[in-house]
Coordinates of N, CA and C in Angstrom, one line a residue:
Chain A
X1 N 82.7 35.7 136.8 CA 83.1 35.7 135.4 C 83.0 34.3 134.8
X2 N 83.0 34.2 133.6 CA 82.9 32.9 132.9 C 84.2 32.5 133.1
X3 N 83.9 31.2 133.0 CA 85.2 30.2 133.7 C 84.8 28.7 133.6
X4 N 86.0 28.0 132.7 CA 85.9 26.5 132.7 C 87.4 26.1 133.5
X5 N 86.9 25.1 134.4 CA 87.6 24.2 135.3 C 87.5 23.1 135.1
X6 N 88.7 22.4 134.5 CA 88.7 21.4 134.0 C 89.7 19.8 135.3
X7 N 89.4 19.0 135.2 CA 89.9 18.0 135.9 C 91.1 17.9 136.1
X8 N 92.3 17.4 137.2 CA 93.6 17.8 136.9 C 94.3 16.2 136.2
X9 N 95.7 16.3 136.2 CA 96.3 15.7 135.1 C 96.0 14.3 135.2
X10 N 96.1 13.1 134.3 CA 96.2 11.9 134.5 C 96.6 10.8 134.2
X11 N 97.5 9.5 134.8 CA 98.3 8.7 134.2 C 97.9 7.7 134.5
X12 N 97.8 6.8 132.5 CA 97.0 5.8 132.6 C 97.9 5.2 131.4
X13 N 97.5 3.9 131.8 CA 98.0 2.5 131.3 C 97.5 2.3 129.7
X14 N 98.2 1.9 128.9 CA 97.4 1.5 127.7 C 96.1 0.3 128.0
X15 N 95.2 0.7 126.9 CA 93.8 -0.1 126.9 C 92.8 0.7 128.4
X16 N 93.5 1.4 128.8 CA 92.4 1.9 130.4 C 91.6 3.0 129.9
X17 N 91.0 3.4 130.1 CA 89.8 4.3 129.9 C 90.1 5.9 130.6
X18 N 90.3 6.6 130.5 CA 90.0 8.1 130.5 C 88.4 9.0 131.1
X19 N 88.4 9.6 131.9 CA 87.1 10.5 131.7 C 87.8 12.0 132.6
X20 N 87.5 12.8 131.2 CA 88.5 14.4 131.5 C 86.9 15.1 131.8
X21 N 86.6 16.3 132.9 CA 85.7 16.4 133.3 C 86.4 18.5 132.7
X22 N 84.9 19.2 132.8 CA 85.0 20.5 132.3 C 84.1 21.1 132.9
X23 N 84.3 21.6 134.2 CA 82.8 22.4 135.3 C 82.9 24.0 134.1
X24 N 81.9 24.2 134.3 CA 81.3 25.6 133.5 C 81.0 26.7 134.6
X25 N 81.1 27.5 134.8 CA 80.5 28.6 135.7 C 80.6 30.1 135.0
X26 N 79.6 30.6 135.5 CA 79.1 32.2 135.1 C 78.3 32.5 133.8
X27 N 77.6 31.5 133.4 CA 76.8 31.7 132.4 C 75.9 30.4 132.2
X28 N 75.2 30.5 131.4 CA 73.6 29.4 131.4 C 74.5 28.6 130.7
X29 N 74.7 27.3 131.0 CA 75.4 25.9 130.4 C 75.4 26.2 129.3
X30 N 73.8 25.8 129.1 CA 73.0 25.0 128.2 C 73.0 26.0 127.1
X31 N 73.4 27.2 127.1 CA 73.6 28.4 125.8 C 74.1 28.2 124.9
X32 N 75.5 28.0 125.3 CA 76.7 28.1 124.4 C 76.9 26.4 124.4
X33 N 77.4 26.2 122.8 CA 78.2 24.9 122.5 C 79.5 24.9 123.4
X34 N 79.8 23.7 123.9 CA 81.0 23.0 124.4 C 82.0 22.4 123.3
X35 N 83.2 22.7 123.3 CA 83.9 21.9 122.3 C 85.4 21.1 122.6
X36 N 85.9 20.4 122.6 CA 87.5 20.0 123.1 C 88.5 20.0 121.6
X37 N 89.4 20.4 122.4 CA 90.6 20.6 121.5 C 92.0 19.7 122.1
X38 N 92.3 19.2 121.4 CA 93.5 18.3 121.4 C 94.9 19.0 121.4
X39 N 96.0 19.1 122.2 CA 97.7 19.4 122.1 C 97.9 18.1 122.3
X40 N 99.2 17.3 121.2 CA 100.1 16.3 121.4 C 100.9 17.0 121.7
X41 N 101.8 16.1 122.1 CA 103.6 16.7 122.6 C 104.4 17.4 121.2
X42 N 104.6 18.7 121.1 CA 105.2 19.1 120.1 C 104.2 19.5 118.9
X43 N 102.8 18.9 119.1 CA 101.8 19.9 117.8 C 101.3 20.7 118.2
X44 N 100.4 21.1 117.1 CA 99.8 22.0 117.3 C 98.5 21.7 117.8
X45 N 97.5 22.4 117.7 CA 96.1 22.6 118.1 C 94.9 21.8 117.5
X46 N 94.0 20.9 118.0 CA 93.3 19.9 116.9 C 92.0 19.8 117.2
X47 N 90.9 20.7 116.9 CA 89.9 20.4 116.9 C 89.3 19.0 117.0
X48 N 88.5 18.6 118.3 CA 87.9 17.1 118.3 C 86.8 17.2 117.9
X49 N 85.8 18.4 118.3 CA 84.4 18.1 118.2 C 84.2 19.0 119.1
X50 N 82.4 18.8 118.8 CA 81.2 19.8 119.8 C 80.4 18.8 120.0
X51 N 80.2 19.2 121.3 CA 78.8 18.8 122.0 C 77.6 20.2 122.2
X52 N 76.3 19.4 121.6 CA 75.4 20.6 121.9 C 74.8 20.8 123.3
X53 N 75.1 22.0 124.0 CA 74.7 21.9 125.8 C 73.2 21.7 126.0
X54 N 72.5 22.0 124.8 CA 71.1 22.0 125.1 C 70.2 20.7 124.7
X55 N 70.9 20.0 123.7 CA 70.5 19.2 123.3 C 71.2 17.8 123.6
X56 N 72.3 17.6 124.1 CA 73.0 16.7 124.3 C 74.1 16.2 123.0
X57 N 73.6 16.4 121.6 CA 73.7 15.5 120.7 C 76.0 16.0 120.6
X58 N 76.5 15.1 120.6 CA 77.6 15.3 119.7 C 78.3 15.3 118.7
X59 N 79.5 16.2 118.3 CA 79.6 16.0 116.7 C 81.2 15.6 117.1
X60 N 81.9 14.8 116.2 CA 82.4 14.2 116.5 C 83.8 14.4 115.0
X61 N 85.0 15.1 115.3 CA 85.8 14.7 114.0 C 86.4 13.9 113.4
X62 N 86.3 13.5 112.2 CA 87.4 12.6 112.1 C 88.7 12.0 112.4
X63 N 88.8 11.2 113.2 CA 89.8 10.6 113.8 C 89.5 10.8 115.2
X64 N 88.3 11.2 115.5 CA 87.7 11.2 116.9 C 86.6 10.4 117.2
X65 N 86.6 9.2 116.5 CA 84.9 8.8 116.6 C 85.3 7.2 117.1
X66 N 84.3 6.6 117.8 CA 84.7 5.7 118.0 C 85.1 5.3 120.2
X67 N 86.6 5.8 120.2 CA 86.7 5.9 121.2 C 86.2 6.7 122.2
X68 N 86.5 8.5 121.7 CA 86.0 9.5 122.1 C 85.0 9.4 122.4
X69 N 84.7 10.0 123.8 CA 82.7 10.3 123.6 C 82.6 11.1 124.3
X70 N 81.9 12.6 124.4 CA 81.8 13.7 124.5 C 80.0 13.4 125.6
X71 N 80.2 14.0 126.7 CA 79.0 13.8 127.2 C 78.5 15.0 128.4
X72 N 77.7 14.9 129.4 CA 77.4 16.2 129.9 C 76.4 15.9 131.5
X73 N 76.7 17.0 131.6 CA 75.9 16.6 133.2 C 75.4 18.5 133.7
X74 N 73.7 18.3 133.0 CA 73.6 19.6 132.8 C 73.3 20.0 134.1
X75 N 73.1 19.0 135.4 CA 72.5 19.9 137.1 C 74.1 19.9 137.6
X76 N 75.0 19.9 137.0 CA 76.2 20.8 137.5 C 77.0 21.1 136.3
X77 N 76.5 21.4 135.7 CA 77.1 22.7 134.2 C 78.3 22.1 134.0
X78 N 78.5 20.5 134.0 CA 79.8 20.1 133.4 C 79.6 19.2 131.9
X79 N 80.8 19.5 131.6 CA 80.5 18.7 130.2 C 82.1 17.4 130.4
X80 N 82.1 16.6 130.0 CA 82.9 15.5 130.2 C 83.1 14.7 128.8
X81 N 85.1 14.2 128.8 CA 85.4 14.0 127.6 C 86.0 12.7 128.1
X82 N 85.4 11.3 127.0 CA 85.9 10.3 128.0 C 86.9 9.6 126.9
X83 N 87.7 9.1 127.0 CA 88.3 8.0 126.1 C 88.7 6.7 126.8
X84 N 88.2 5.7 125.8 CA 88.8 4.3 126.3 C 89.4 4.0 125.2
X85 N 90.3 2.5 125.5 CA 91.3 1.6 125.3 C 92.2 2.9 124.4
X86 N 92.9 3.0 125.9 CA 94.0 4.5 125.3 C 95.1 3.6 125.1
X87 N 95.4 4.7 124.0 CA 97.2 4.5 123.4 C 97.7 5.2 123.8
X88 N 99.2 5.0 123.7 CA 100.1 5.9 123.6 C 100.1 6.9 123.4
X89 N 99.8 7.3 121.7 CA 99.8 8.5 121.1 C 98.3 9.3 121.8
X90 N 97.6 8.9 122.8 CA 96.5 10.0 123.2 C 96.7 10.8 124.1
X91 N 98.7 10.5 124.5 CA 99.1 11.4 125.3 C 99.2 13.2 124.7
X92 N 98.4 13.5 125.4 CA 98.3 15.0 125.0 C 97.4 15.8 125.9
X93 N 97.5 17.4 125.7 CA 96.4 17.8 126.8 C 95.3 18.6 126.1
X94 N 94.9 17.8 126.9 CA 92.9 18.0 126.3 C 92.1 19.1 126.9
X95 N 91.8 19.7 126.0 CA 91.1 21.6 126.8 C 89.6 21.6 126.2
X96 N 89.0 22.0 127.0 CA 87.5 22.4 126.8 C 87.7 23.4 126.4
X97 N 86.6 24.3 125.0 CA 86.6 25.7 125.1 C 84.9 25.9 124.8
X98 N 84.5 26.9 125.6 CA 82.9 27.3 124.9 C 82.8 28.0 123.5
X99 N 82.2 27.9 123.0 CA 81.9 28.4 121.9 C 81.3 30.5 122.4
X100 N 82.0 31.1 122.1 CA 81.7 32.6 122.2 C 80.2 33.0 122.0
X101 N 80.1 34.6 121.9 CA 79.1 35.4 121.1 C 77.4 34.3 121.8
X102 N 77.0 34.3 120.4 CA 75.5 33.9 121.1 C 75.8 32.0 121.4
X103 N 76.9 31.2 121.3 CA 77.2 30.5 121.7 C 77.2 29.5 120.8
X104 N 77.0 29.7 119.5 CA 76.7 29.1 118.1 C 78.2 28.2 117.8
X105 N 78.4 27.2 117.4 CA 79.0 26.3 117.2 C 80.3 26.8 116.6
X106 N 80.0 27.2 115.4 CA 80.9 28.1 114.6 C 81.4 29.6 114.6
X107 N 81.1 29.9 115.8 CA 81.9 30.8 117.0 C 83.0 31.1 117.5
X108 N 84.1 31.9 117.8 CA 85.3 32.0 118.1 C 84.8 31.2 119.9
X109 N 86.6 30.3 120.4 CA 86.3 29.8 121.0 C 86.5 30.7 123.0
X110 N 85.7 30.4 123.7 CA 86.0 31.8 125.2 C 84.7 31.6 125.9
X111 N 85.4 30.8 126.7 CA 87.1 30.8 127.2 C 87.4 29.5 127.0
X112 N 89.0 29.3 127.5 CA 89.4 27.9 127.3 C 89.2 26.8 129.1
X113 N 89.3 26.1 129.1 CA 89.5 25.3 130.5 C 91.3 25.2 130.3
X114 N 91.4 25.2 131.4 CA 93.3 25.4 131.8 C 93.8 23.9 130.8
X115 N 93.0 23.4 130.7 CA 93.6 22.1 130.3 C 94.4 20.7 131.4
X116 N 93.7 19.6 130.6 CA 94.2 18.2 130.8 C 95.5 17.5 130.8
X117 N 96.1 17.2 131.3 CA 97.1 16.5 130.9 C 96.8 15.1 130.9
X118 N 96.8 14.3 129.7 CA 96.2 13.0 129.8 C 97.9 12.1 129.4
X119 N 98.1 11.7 130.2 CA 99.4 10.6 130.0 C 99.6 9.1 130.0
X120 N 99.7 8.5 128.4 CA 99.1 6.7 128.8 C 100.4 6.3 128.3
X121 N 100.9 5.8 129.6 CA 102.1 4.7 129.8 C 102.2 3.9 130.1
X122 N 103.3 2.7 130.0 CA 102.9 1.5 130.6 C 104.1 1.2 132.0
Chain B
X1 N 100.7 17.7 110.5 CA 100.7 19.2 109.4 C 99.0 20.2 109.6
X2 N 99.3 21.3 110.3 CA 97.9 22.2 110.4 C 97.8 22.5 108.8
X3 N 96.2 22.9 109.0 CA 95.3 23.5 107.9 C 96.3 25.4 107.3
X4 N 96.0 25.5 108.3 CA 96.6 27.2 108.1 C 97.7 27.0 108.8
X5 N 98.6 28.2 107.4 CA 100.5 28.2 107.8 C 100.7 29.4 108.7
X6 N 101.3 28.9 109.3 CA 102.0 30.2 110.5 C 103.1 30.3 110.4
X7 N 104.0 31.6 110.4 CA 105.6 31.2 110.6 C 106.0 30.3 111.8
X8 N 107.0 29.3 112.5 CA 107.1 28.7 114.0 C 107.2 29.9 114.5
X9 N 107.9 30.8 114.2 CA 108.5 31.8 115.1 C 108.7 33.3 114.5
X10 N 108.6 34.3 115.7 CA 108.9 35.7 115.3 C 109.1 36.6 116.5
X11 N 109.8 37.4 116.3 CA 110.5 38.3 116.9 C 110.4 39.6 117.1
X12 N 111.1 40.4 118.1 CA 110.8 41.4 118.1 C 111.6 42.6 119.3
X13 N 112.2 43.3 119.4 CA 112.3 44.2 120.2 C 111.7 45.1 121.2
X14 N 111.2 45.6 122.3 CA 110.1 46.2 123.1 C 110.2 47.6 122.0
X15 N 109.0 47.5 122.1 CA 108.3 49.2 121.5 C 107.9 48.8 120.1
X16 N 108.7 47.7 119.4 CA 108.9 47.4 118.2 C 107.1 47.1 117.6
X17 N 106.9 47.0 116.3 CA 105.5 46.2 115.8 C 105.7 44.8 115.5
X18 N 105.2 43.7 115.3 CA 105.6 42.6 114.9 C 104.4 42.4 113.9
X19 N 104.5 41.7 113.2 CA 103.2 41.1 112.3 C 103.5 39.5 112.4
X20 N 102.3 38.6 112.6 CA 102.3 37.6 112.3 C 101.8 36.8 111.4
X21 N 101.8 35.8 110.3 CA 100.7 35.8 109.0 C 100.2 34.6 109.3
X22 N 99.5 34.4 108.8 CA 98.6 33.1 108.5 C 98.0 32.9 107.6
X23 N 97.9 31.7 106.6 CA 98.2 31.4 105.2 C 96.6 30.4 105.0
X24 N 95.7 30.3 104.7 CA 94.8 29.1 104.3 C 94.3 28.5 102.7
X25 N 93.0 28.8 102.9 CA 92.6 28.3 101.6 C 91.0 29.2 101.2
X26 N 90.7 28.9 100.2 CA 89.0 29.1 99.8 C 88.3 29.2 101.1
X27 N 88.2 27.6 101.4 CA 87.2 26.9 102.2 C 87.4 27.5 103.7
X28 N 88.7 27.5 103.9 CA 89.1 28.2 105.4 C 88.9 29.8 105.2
X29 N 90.0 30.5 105.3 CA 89.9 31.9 105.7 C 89.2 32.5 104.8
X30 N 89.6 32.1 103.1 CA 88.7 32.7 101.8 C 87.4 33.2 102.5
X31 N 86.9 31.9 103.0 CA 85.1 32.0 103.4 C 84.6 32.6 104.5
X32 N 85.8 32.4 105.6 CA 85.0 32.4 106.8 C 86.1 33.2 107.4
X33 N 85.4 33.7 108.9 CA 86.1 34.8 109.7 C 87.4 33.9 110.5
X34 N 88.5 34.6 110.6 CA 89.6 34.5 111.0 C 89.6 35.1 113.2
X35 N 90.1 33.8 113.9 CA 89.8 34.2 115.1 C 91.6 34.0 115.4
X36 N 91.8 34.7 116.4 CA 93.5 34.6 116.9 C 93.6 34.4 118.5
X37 N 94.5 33.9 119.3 CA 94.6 32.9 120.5 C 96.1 33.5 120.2
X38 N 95.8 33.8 121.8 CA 97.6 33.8 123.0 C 97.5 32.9 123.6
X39 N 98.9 32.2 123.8 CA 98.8 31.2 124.8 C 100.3 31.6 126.0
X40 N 100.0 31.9 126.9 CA 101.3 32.4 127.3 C 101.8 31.2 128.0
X41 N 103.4 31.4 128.5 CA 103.8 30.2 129.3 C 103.0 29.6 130.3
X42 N 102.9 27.9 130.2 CA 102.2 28.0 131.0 C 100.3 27.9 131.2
X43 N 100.1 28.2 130.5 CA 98.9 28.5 130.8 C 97.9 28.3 129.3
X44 N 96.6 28.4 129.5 CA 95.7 28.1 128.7 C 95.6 29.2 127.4
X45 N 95.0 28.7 126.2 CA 95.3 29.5 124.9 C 93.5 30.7 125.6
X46 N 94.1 32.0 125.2 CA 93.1 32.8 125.2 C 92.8 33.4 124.0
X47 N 91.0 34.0 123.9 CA 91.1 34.7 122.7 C 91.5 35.7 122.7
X48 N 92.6 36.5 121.6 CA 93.1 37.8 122.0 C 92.1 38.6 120.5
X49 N 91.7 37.7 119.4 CA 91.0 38.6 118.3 C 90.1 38.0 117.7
X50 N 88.9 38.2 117.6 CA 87.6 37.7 116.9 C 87.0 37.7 115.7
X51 N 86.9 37.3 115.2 CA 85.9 37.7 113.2 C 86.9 38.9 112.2
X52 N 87.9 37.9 112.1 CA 88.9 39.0 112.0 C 90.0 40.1 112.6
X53 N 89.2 40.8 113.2 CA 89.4 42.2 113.3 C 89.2 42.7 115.0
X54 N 88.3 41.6 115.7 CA 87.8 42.4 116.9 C 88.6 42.1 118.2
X55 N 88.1 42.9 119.0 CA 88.8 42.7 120.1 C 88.1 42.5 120.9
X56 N 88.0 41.1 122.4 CA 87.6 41.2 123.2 C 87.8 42.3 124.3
X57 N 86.9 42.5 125.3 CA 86.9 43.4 126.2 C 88.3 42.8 126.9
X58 N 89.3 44.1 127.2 CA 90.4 43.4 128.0 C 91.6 43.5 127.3
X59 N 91.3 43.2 126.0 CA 92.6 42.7 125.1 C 92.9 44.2 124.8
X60 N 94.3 44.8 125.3 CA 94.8 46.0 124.3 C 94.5 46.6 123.2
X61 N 94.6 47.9 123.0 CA 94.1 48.3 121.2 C 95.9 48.3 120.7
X62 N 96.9 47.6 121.1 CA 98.1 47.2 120.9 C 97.9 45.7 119.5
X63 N 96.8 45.3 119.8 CA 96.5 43.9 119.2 C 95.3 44.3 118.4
X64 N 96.3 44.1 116.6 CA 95.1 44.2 115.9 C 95.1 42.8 114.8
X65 N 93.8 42.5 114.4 CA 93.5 41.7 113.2 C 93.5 42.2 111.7
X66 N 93.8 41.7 111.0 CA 93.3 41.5 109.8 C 93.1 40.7 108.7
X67 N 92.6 40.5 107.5 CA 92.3 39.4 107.0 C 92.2 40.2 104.9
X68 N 92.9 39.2 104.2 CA 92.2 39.7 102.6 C 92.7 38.6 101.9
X69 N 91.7 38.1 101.8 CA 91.9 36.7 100.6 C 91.5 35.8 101.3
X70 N 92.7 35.0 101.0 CA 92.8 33.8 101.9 C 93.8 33.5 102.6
X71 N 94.5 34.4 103.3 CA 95.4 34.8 104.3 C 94.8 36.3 105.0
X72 N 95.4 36.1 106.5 CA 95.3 36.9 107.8 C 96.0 37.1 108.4
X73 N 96.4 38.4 109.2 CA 97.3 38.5 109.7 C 97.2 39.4 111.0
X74 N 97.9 39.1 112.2 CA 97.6 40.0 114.0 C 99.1 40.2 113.8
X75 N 98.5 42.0 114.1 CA 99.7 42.5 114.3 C 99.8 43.3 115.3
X76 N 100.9 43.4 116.5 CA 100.9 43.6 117.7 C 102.3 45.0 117.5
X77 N 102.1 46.0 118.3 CA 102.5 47.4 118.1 C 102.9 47.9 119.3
X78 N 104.2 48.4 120.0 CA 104.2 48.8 120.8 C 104.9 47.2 121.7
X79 N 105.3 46.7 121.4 CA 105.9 45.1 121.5 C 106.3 45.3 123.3
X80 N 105.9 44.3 123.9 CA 106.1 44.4 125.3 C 106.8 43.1 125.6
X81 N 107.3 42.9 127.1 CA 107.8 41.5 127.4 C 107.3 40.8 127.7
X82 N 105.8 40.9 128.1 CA 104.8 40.3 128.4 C 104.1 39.5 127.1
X83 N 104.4 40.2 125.9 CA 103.7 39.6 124.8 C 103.8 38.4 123.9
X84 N 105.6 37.6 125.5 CA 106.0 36.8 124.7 C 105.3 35.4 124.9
X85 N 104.8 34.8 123.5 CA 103.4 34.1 123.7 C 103.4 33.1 122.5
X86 N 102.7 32.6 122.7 CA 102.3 31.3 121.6 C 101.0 32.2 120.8
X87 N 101.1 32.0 119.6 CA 99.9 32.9 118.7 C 99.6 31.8 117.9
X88 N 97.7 31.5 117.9 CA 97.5 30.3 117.2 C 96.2 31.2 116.2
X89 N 96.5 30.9 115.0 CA 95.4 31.6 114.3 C 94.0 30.1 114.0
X90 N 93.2 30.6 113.7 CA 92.0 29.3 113.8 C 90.8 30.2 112.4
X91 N 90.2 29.5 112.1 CA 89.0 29.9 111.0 C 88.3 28.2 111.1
X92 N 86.9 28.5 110.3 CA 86.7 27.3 109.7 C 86.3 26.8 108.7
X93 N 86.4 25.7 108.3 CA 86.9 25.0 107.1 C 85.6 24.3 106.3
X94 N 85.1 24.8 105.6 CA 84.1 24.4 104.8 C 84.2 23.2 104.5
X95 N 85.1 22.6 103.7 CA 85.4 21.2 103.0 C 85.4 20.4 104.0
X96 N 86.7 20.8 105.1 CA 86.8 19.8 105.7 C 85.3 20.2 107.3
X97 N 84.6 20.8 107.0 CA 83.2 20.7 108.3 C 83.8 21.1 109.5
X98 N 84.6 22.0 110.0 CA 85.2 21.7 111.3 C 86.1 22.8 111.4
X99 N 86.9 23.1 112.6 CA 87.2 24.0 112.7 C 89.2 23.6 112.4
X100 N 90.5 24.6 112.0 CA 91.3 24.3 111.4 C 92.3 25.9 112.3
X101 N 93.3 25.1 112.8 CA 94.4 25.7 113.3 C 95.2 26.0 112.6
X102 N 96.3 27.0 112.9 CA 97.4 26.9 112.4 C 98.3 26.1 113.4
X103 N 99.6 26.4 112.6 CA 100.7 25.1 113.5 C 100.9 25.9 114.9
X104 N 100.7 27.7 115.1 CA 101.5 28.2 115.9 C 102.7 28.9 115.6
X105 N 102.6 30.4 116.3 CA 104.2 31.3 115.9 C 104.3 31.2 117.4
X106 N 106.2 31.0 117.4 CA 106.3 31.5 118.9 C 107.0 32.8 119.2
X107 N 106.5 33.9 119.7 CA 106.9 35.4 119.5 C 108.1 35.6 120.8
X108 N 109.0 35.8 120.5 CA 110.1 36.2 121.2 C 110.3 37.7 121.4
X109 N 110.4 38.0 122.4 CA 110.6 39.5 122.6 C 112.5 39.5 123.5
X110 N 113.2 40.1 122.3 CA 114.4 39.8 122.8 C 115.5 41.0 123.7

């Protein structure tokens, strides 16, 4: 069955760098768009961006650019979300989801990866 | 503060119906198809409703969508203990290029 497996939790120092990993299985990578979604402690749901599986290229949302960088490793169908010089406030958990249907960007999102727990403390 | 309004919370009795709403704009739901997410304790948000109205393979005919204007709303029938869940409604957002959550209802089955 389709299934994202995502990296388990992790605690990091302010200014240290991040890389949250997203293995893919049961379907052609490279099909469907990849995308991550953001939970803070206590919000809601926050769209970061897409990465295209076939092409590499990333899109990136506002207030995600910069640090974030969304990248891929298509001879083992993972897609990887990295952040450096983390703050504080990047404590939240970070979920991969595929893009549905024919795998088109603007897609409902299925499945999700269990999600990240990314924790920066000092 | 999310794009689209959700009540925090809603309730419900077993057997009961519940409706949940969700509120947007033109550029969000006005335009575009309305998708809905369970998240149960614990565990990762799933899709429970698609383009509105649909159902993935799996999900109950207990769970329906719907959508008119610029508000949507899943309503769940036949109310179980199991249904008690985090409901996140999602569309996307023309203006803003991207995709737009709500805050989240949390469904109590009491």
């Amino acid at each position: 069955q389709v299934q994202l497996v995502q990296s388990g939790s992790e605690l990091k120092k302010p200014g240290a760098s991040v890389k949250v990993s997203c293995k893919a299985s049961g379907y052609t990578f490279n099909s469907h768009a990849m995308n991550w979604v953001r939970q803070a402690p206590g919000q809601g749901l926050e769209w970061m961006g897409w990465i295209n599986t076939y092409t590499g290229n990333p899109t990136y949302v506002q207030g995600f650019t910069g640090r974030f960088v969304f990248s891929l490793d298509t001879s083992v169908s993972t897609a990887y979300l990295q952040i450096s010089s983390l703050k504080a406030e990047d404590t939240a958990v970070y979920y991969c989801a595929r893009s549905g249907g024919n795998g088109y960007y603007r897609n409902w999102f299925d499945p999700w990866g269990q999600g990240t727990l990314v924790t920066v403390s000092s | 503060q999310s794009v689209l309004t959700q009540p925090p919370s809603a309730s419900g009795t077993p057997g009961q119906r519940v409706t949940i709403s969700c509120s947007g704009s033109s550029s969000s739901i006005g335009g575009n198809t309305v998708n809905w997410y369970q998240r149960l304790p614990g565990t990762a948000p799933k899709l429970l409703i698609y383009s509105n109205n649909q159902r993935p393979s799996g999900v109950p005919d207990r769970f329906s969508g719907s959508k008119s204007g610029t508000s949507a709303s899943l309503a769940i029938s036949g109310l179980q203990s199991e249904d008690e869940a985090d409901y996140y409604c999602a569309a996307w957002d023309d203006s803003l290029n991207g995709w737009v959550f709500g805050g989240g209802t949390k469904l109590t089955v009491l």
